[in-house]
Coordinates of C-alpha atoms and ligand atoms in Angstrom, one line a residue:
X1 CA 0.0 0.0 0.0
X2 CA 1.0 3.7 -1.0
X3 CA 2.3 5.2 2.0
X4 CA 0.1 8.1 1.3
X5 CA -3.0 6.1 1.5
X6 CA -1.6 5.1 5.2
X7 CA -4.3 5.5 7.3
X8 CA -2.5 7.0 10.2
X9 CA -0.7 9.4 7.6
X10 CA -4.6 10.6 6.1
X11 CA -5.3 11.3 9.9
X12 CA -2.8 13.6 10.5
X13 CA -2.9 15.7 6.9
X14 CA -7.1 15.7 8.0
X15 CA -6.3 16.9 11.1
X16 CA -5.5 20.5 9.3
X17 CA -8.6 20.9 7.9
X18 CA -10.3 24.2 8.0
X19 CA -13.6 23.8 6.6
X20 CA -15.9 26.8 4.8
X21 CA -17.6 26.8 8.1
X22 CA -15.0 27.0 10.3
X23 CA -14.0 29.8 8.3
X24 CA -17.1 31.5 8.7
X25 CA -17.5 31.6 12.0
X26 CA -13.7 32.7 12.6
X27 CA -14.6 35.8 10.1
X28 CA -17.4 37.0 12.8
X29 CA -15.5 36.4 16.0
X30 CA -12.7 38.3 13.8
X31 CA -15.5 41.5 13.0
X32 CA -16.3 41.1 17.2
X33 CA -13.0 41.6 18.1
X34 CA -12.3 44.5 15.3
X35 CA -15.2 46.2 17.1
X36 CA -14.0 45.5 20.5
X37 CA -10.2 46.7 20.1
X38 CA -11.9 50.0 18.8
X39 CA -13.8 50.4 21.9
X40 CA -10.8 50.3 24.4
X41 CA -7.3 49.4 25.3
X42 CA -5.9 45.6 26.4
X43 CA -8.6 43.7 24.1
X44 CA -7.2 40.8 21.8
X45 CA -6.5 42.8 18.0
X46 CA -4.9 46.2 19.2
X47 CA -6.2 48.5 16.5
X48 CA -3.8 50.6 17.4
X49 CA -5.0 54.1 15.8
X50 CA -1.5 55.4 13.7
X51 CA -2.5 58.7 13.4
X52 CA -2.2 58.3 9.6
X53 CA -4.8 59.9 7.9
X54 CA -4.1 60.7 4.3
X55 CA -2.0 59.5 1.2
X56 CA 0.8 61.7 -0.5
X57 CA -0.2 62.6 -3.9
X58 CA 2.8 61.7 -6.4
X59 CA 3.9 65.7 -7.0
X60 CA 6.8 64.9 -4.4
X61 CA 10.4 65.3 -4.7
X62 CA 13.5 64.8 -3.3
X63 CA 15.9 61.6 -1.7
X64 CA 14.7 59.8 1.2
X65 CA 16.2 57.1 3.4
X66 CA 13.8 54.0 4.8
X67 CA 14.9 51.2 6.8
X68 CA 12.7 48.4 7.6
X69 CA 13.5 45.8 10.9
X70 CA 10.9 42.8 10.0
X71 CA 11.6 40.2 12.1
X72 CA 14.1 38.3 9.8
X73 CA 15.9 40.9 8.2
X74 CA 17.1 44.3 8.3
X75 CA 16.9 46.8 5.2
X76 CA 18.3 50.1 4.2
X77 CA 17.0 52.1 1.0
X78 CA 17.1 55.5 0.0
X79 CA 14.3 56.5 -2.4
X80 CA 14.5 59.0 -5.2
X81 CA 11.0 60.6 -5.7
X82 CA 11.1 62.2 -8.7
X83 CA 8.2 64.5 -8.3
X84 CA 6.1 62.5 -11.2
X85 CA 4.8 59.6 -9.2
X86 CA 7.6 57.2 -9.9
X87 CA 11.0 57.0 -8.2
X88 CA 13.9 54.6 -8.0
X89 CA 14.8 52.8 -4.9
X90 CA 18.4 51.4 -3.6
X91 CA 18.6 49.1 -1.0
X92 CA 20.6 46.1 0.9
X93 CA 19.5 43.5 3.3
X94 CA 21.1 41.7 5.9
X95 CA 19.9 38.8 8.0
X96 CA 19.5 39.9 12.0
X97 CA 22.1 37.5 14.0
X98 CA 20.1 35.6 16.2
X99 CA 22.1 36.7 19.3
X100 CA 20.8 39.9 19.0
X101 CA 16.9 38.6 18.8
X102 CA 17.9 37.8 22.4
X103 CA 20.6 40.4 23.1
X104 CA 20.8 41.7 26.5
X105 CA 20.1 45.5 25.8
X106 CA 18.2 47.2 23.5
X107 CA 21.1 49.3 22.5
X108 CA 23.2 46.0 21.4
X109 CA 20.7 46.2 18.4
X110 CA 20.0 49.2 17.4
X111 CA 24.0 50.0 17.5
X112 CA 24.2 47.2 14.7
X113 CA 21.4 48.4 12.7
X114 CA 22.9 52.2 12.9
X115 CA 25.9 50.3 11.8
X116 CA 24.1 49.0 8.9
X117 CA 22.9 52.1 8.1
X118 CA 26.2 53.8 8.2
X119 CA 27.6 50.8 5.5
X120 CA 24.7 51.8 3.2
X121 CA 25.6 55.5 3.3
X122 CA 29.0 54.9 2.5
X123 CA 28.7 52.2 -0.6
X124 CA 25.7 54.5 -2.0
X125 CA 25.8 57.7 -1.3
X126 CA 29.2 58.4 -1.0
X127 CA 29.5 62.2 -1.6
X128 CA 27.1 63.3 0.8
X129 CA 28.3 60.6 3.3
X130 CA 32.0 61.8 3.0
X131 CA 30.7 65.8 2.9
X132 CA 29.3 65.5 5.9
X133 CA 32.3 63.8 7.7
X134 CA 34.7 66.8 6.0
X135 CA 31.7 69.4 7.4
X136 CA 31.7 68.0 10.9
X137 CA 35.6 67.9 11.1
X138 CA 35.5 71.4 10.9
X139 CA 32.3 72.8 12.0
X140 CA 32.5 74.0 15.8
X141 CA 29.3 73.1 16.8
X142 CA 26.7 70.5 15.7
X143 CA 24.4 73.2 15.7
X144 CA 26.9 74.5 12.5
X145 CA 25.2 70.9 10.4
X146 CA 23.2 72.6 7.3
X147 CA 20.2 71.1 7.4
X148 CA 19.5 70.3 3.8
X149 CA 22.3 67.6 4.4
X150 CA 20.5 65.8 6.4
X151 CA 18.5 62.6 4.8
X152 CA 14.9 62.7 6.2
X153 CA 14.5 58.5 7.3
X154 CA 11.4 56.9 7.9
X155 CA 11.8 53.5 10.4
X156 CA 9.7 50.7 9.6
X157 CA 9.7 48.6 13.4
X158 CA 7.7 46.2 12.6
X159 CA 6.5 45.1 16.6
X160 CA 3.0 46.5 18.6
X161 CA 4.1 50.0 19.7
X162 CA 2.2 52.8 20.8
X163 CA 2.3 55.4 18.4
X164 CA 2.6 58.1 20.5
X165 CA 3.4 61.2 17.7
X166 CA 4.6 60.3 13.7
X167 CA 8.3 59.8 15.1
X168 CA 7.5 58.4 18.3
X169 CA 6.4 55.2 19.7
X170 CA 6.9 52.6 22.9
X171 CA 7.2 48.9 22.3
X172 CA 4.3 47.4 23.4
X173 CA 6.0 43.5 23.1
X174 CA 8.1 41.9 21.1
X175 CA 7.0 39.2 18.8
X176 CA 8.7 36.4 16.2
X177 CA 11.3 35.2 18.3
X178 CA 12.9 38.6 19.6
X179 CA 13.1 38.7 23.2
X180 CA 14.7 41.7 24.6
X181 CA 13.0 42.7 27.9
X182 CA 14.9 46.1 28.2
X183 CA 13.8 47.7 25.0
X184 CA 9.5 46.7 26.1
X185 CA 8.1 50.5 27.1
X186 CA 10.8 52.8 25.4
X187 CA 10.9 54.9 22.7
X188 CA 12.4 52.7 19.5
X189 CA 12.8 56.0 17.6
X190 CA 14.7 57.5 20.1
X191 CA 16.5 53.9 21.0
X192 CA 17.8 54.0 16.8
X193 CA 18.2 57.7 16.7
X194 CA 20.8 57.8 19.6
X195 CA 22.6 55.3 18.4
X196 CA 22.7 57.3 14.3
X197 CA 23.9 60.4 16.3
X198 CA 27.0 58.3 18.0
X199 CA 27.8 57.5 14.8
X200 CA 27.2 60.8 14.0
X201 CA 25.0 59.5 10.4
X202 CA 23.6 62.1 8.4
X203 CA 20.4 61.0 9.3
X204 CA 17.2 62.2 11.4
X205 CA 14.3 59.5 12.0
X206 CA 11.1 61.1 10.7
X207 CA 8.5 58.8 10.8
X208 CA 7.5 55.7 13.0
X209 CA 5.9 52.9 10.6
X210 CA 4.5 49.8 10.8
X211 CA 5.4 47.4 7.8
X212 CA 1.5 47.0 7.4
X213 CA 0.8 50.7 7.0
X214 CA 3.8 51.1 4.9
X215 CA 2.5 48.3 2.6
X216 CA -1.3 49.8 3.0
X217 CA 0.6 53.5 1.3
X218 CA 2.8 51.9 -1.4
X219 CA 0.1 50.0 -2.6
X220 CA -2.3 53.0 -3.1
X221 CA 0.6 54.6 -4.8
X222 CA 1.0 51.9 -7.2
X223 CA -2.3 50.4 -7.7
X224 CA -4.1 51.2 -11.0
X225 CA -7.4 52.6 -10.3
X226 CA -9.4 55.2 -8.5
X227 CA -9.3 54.4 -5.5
X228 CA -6.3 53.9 -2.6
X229 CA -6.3 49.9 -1.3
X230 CA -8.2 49.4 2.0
X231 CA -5.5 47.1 3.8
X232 CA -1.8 46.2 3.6
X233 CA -1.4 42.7 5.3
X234 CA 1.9 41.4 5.9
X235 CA 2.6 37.6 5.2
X236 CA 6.3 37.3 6.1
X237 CA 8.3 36.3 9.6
X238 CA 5.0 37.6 11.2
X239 CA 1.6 38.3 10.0
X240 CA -0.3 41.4 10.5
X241 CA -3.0 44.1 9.1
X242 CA -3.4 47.8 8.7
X243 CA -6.1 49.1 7.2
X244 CA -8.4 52.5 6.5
X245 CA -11.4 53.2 9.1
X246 CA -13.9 55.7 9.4
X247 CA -12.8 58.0 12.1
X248 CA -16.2 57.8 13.6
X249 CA -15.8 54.5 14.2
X250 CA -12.7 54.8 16.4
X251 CA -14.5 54.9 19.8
X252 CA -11.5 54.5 21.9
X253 CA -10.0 58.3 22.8
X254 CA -7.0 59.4 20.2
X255 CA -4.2 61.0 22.1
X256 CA -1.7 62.4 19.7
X257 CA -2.2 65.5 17.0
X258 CA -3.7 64.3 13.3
X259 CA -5.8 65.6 10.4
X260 CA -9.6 65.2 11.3
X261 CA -10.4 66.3 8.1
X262 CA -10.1 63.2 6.1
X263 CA -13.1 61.2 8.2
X264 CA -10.6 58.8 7.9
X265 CA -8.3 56.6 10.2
X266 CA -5.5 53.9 9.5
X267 CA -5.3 51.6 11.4
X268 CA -3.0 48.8 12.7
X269 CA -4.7 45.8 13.8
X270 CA -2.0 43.8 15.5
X271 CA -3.8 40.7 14.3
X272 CA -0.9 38.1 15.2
X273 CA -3.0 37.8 18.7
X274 CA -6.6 37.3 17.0
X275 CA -7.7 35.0 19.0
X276 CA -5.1 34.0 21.9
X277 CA -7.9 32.1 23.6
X278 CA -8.6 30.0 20.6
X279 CA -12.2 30.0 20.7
X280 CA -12.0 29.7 16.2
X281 CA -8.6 29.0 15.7
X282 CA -7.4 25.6 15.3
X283 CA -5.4 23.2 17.9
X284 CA -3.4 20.6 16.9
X285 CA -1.1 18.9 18.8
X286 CA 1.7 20.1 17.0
X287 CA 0.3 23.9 17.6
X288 CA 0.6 22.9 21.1
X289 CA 4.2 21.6 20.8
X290 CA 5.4 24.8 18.9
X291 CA 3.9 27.1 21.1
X292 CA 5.6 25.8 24.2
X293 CA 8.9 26.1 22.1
X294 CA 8.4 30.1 21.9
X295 CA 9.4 32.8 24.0
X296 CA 5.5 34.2 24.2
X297 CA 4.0 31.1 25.2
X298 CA 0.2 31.8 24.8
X299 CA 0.6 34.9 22.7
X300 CA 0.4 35.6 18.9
X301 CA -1.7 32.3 18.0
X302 CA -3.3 33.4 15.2
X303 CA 0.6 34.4 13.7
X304 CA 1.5 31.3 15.0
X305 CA -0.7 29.4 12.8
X306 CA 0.0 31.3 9.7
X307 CA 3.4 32.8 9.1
X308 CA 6.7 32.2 7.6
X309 CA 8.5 31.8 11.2
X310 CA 6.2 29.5 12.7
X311 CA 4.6 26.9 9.5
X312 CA 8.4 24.6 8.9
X313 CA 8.2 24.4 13.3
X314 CA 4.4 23.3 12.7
X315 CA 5.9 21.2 9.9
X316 CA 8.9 19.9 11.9
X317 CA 6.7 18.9 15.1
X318 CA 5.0 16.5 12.7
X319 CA 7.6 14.7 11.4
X320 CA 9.4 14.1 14.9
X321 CA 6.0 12.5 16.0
X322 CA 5.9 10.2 12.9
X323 CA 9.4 8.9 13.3
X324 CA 8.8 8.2 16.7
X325 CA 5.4 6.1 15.5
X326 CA 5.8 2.5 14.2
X327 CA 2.4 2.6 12.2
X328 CA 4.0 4.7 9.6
X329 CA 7.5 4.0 8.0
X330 CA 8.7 7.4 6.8
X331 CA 12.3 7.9 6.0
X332 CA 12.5 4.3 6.9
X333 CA 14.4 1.0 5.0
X334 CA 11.1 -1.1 5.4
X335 CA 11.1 -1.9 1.4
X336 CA 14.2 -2.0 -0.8
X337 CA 11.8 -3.0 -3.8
X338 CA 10.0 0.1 -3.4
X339 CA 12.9 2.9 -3.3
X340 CA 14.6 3.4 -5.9
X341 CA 17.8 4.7 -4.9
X342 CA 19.9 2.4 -3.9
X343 CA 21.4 3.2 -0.6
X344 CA 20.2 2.9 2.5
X345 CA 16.7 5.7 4.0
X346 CA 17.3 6.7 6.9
X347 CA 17.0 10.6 8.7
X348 CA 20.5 11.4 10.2
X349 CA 21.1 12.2 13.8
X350 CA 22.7 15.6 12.2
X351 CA 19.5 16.2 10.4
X352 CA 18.1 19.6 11.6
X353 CA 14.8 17.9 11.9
X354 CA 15.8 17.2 15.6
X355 CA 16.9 20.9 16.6
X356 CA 14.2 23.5 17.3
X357 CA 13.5 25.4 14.2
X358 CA 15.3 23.5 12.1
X359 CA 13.0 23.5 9.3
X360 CA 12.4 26.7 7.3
X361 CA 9.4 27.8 5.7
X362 CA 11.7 27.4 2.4
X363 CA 11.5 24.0 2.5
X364 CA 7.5 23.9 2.1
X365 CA 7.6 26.5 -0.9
X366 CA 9.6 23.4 -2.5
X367 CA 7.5 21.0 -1.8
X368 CA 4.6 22.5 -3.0
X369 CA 6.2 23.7 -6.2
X370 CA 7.3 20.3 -7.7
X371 CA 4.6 18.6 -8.9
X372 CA 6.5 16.1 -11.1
X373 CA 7.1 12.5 -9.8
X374 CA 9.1 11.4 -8.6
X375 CA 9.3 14.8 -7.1
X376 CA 13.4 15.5 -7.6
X377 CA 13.6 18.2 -6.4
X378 CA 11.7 18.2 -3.4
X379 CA 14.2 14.7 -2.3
X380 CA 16.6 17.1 -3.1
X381 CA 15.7 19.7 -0.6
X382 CA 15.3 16.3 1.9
X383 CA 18.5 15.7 1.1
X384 CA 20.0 19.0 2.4
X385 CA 17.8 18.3 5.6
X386 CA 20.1 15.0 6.3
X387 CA 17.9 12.7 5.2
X388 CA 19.7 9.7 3.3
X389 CA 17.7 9.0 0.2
X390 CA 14.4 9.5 0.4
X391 CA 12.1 7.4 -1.7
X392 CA 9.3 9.1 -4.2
X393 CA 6.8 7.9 -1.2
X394 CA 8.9 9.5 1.1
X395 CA 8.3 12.9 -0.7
X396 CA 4.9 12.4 -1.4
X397 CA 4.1 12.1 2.5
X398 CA 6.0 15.4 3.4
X399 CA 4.5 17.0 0.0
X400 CA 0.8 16.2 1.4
X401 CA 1.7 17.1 4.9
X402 CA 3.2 20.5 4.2
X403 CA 0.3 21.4 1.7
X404 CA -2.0 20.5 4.4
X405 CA -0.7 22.9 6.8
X406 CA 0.3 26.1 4.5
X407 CA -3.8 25.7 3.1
X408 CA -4.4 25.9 6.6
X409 CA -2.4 29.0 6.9
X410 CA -3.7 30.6 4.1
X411 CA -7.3 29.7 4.7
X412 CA -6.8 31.4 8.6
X413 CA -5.3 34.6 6.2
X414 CA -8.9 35.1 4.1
X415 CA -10.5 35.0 7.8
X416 CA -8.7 38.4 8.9
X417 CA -8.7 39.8 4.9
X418 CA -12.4 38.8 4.6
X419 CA -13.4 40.2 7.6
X420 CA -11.5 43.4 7.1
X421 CA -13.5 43.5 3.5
X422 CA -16.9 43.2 5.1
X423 CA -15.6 45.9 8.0
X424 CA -15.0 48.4 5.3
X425 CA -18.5 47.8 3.4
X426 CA -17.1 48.6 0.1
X427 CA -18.4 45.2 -1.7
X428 CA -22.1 47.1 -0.7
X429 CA -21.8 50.2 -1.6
X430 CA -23.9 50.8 -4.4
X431 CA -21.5 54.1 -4.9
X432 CA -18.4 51.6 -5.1
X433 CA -20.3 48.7 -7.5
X434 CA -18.0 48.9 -10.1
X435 CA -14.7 49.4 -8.3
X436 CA -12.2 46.9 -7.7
X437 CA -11.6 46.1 -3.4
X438 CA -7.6 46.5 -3.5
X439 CA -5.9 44.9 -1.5
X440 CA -1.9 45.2 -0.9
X441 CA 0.3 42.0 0.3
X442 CA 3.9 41.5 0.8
X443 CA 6.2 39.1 2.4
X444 CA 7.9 36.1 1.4
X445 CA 5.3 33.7 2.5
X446 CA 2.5 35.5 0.3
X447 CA 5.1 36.1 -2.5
X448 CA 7.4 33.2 -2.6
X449 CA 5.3 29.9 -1.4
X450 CA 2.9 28.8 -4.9
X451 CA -0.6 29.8 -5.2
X452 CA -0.6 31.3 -1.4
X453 CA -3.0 34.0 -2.9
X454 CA -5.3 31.4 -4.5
X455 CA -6.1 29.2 -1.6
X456 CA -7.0 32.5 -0.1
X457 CA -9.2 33.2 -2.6
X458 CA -10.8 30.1 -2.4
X459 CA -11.8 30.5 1.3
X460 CA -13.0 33.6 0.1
X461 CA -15.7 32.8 -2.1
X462 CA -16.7 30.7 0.5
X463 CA -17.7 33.7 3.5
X464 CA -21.3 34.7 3.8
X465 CA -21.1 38.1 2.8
X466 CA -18.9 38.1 -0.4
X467 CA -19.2 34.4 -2.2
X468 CA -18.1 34.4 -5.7
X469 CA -19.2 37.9 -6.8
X470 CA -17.6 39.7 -4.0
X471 CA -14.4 37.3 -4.0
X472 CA -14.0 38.9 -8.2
X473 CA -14.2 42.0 -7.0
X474 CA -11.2 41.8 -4.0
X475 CA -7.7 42.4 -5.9
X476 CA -4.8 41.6 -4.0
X477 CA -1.6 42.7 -5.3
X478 CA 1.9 42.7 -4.0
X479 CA 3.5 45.6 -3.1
X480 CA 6.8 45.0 -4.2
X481 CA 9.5 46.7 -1.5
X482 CA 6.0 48.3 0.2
X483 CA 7.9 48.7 3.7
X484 CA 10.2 50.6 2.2
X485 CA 8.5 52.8 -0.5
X486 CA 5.8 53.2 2.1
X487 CA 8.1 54.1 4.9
X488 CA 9.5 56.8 2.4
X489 CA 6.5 58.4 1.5
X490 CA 5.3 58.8 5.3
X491 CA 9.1 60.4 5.6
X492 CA 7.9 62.9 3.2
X493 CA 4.3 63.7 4.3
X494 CA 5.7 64.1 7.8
X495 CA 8.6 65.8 6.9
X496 CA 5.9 68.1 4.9
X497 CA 3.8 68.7 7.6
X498 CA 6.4 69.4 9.9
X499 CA 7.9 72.1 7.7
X500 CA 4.7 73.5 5.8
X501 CA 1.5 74.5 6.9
X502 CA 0.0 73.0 3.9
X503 CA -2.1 69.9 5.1
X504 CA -1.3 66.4 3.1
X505 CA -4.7 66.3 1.3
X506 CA -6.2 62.8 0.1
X507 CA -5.8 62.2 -3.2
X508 CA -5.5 59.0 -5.7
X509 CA -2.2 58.2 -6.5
X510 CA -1.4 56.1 -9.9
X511 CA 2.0 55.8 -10.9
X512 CA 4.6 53.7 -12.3
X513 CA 6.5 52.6 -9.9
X514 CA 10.7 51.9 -11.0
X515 CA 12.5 50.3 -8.7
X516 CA 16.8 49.8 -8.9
X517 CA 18.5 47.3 -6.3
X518 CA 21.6 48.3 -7.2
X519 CA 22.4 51.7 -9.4
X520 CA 25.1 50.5 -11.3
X521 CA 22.5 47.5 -12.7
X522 CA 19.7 50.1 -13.2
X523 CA 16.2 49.2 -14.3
X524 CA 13.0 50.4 -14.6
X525 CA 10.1 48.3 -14.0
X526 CA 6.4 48.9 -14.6
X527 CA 4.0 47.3 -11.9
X528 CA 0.4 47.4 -12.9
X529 CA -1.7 44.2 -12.3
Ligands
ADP1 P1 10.6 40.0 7.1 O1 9.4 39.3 7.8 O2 11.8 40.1 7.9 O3 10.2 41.3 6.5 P2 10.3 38.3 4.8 O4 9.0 38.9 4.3 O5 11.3 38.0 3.8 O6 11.0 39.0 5.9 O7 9.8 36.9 5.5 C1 10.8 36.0 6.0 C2 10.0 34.7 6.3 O8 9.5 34.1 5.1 C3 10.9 33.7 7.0 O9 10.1 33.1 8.1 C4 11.1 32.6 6.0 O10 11.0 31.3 6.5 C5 9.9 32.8 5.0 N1 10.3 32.5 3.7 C6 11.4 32.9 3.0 N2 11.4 32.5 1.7 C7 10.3 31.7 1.6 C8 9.7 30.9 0.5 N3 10.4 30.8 -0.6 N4 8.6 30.3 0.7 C9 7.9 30.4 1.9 N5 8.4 31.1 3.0 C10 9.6 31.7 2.8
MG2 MG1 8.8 42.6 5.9

């Protein structure tokens, strides 16, 4: 018998099932707890208000910096606006050592990512780096800097914070991994910009941004259309929301200073703890075993069940419960007949299966992209996780498994994006029939794993409330580099508001958006859907 057809094997791949109705009824607890977390402080989703309230309009000039801290890695760009809607956009990346997830201060981290920063300046914009070294060498005083000198930086931190004024903002909690007590209740802004200053970087933080808002603004810049999108939704390490309420909806009391004008309020949701007391969400045992391998035991089970850091642990704390049962002989030398690689199956005591984390998200992407037996290249990817050569049943097994949970993941996703739909009442207003519901994404999950956005789409079609003709009328989109272009332009409109008197009015923004990773390999490319 097929391994696949294994009884004990169909249990476990059943046992991620999230069924139209389940989805239904997570969609309304999801609208409840909207509604609640606009009422007051402490509830399950945040909705934390950003004081955001309007979209640049694409007349804007000048060079910005952005830097985005997302959970995995860190990012630098500057960002060329050229006053025409488009721009180009430079940036590097580097992976956060895992040390300093866990470092001991907060200033351990935000000294290397001013470090970072520093690199960036150097490599790309050399002459204004080097001027201002030569300036402050033989200005007297700081307060001799010219101002115009200066690159105007928006920080994407992409952790709860209280957004306490456009560059200022406590850290609520940490989240995906990093666990740095001493940093929980200051001012991140503050925490980077001290640290740019001792460097003494060219560089003044302007705006506070979540990677969700940022995504929410680069999309409305870039989308074709009318009309601005109505959520950015992050699918990457972490998994989270920010999207565009009516102000008079915001019942809870707004402390800092924004435009009223608008009627209009963007808002964060914080959506990784939907849920904590899993009422909707789904609890398998190997939910169970992940969570208790996390530093926020408890916390962020709706991101638990659905991102990038947390679905190869999901995946991992599967496969050590099926080696360790005798009904099912994975990885295992039970038929020579029936593997056809010579040598020996067996999973290595080196294989990262038995260390904590060990599996990445990656490794699923694989598996669900080769769809050609006898699947070479996902016993490939098995290969590089120590495993001695896995048969084509093999594959198959940890092909169905790992489908089975990323569905799952992107089923729980059209719960919060469906529910945010219905919350915004666009699919019924007779006003909006016509218009397309945009939606920006980004993340590697969403962009890298196959057909991530279809399987959403498919639980979509399935909620009371849109069904087929609604589900047509919701365009997602990726936002290609949206922390970063987004980051940018709230640089800009705070750095605008800051210096002007002029008020950021709402307007739709179409552009084309060109994008360079590197200038001396420059290229222009043309998003539109
Ligand atoms: P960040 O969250 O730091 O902004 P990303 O959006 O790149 O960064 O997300 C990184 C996460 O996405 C990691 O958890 C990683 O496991 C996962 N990931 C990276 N590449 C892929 C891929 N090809 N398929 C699925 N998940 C991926
Ligand atoms: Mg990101």
């Amino acid at each position: 018998m097929s391994l696949l057809l294994n009884p004990h094997v169909k249990d476990i791949v059943h046992q991620f099932d999230y069924t139209d109705t389940d989805v239904n009824n997570a969609v309304k607890e999801f609208l409840r707890q909207m509604a609640e977390g606009l009422e007051r402080d402490g509830t399950s989703l945040s909705q934390i208000p950003t004081y955001v309230t309007a979209v640049p309009n694409g007349t804007e000039k000048g060079l910005y910096m952005a830097v985005d801290l997302g959970g995995t890695n860190f990012r630098v760009c500057s960002i060329k606006l050229n006053g025409d809607g488009s721009f180009y956009l430079t940036s590097s990346k580097v992976e956060i050592p895992k040390e300093l997830m866990v470092a001991k201060t907060a200033q351990e981290l935000f000294a290397f990512l001013a470090r970072q920063i520093a690199l960036f300046l150097e490599k790309h914009h050399t002459d204004r780096f080097e001027a201002h070294v030569r300036r402050r060498m033989t200005a007297s005083s700081p307060l001799g800097f010219r101002d115009e000198s200066v690159f105007r930086m928006g920080f994407t931190f992409s952790f709860p914070v209280r957004q306490v004024g456009v560059n200022r903002g406590t850290l609520i909690r940490w989240t995906k991994g990093f666990d740095i007590p001493d940093a929980v209740g200051k001012d991140v802004c503050a925490l980077l910009q001290a640290e740019i200053d001792k460097l003494h970087l060219p560089v003044k933080i302007t705006a506070l941004v979540n990677d969700t808002v940022g995504t929410l603004m680069a999309r409305s810049y870039s989308a074709p259309g009318k009309h601005g999108a109505v959520l950015g939704a992050i699918f990457g390490t972490g998994t989270n929301g920010a999207y565009v309420e009516q102000l008079s909806k915001v019942k809870k009391p707004l402390v800092g200073d924004y435009d009223a004008s608008t009627g209009l309020m963007v808002i964060n949701t914080e959506w990784g703890s939907f849920d904590n007391e899993l009422s909707v969400l789904p609890n398998t045992p190997w939910d169970i075993a992940l969570d208790k391998l996390t530093p926020n035991p408890g916390l962020q089970m709706y991101e638990k069940r659905v991102s990038g850091m947390f679905l190869g642990e999901v995946m991992r704390q599967v496969l050590l419960d099926i080696l360790k049962n005798p009904n099912i002989p994975l990885f295992k030398d039970v038929d020579s007949r029936s593997n056809d690689w010579t040598s020996v199956t067996e999973v290595r005591e080196t294989s990262p299966i038995f260390q904590p984390w060990g599996i990445d998200t990656k490794s699923l992407s694989v598996a669900a992209g080769d769809n050609m037996p006898p699947l070479p290249l996902l016993r490939g990817e098995l290969e590089s996780l120590d495993i001695n050569s896995p048969s084509f049943e093999d594959a198959q097994v940890f092909k169905a498994i790992a489908e089975a949970i990323v569905r799952r993941a992107a089923r729980l996703s059209a719960v919060a994006i469906a529910a945010i739909v219905l919350q915004t009442g666009k699919l019924t207003d007779p006003d909006l029939a016509d218009e397309p519901v945009d939606i920006g994404v980004d993340g590697s999950l969403v962009e890298h794993y196959p057909c991530f956005t279809d399987m959403i789409y498919e639980a979509l079609r399935a909620v009371d409330g849109i069904g087929e003709e609604g589900a047509k009328r919701i365009r997602i989109g990726i936002a290609k580099d949206g922390s970063g272009v987004g980051a940018a332009l709230i640089a800009l409109v705070a750095g605008r508001m800051e210096t002007a008197n002029e008020a950021a009015g709402i307007s739709e923004l179409r552009s084309t958006v060109n994008t360079v990773d590197d200038p001396e390999n420059e290229r222009a490319v043309s998003e539109s859907d």
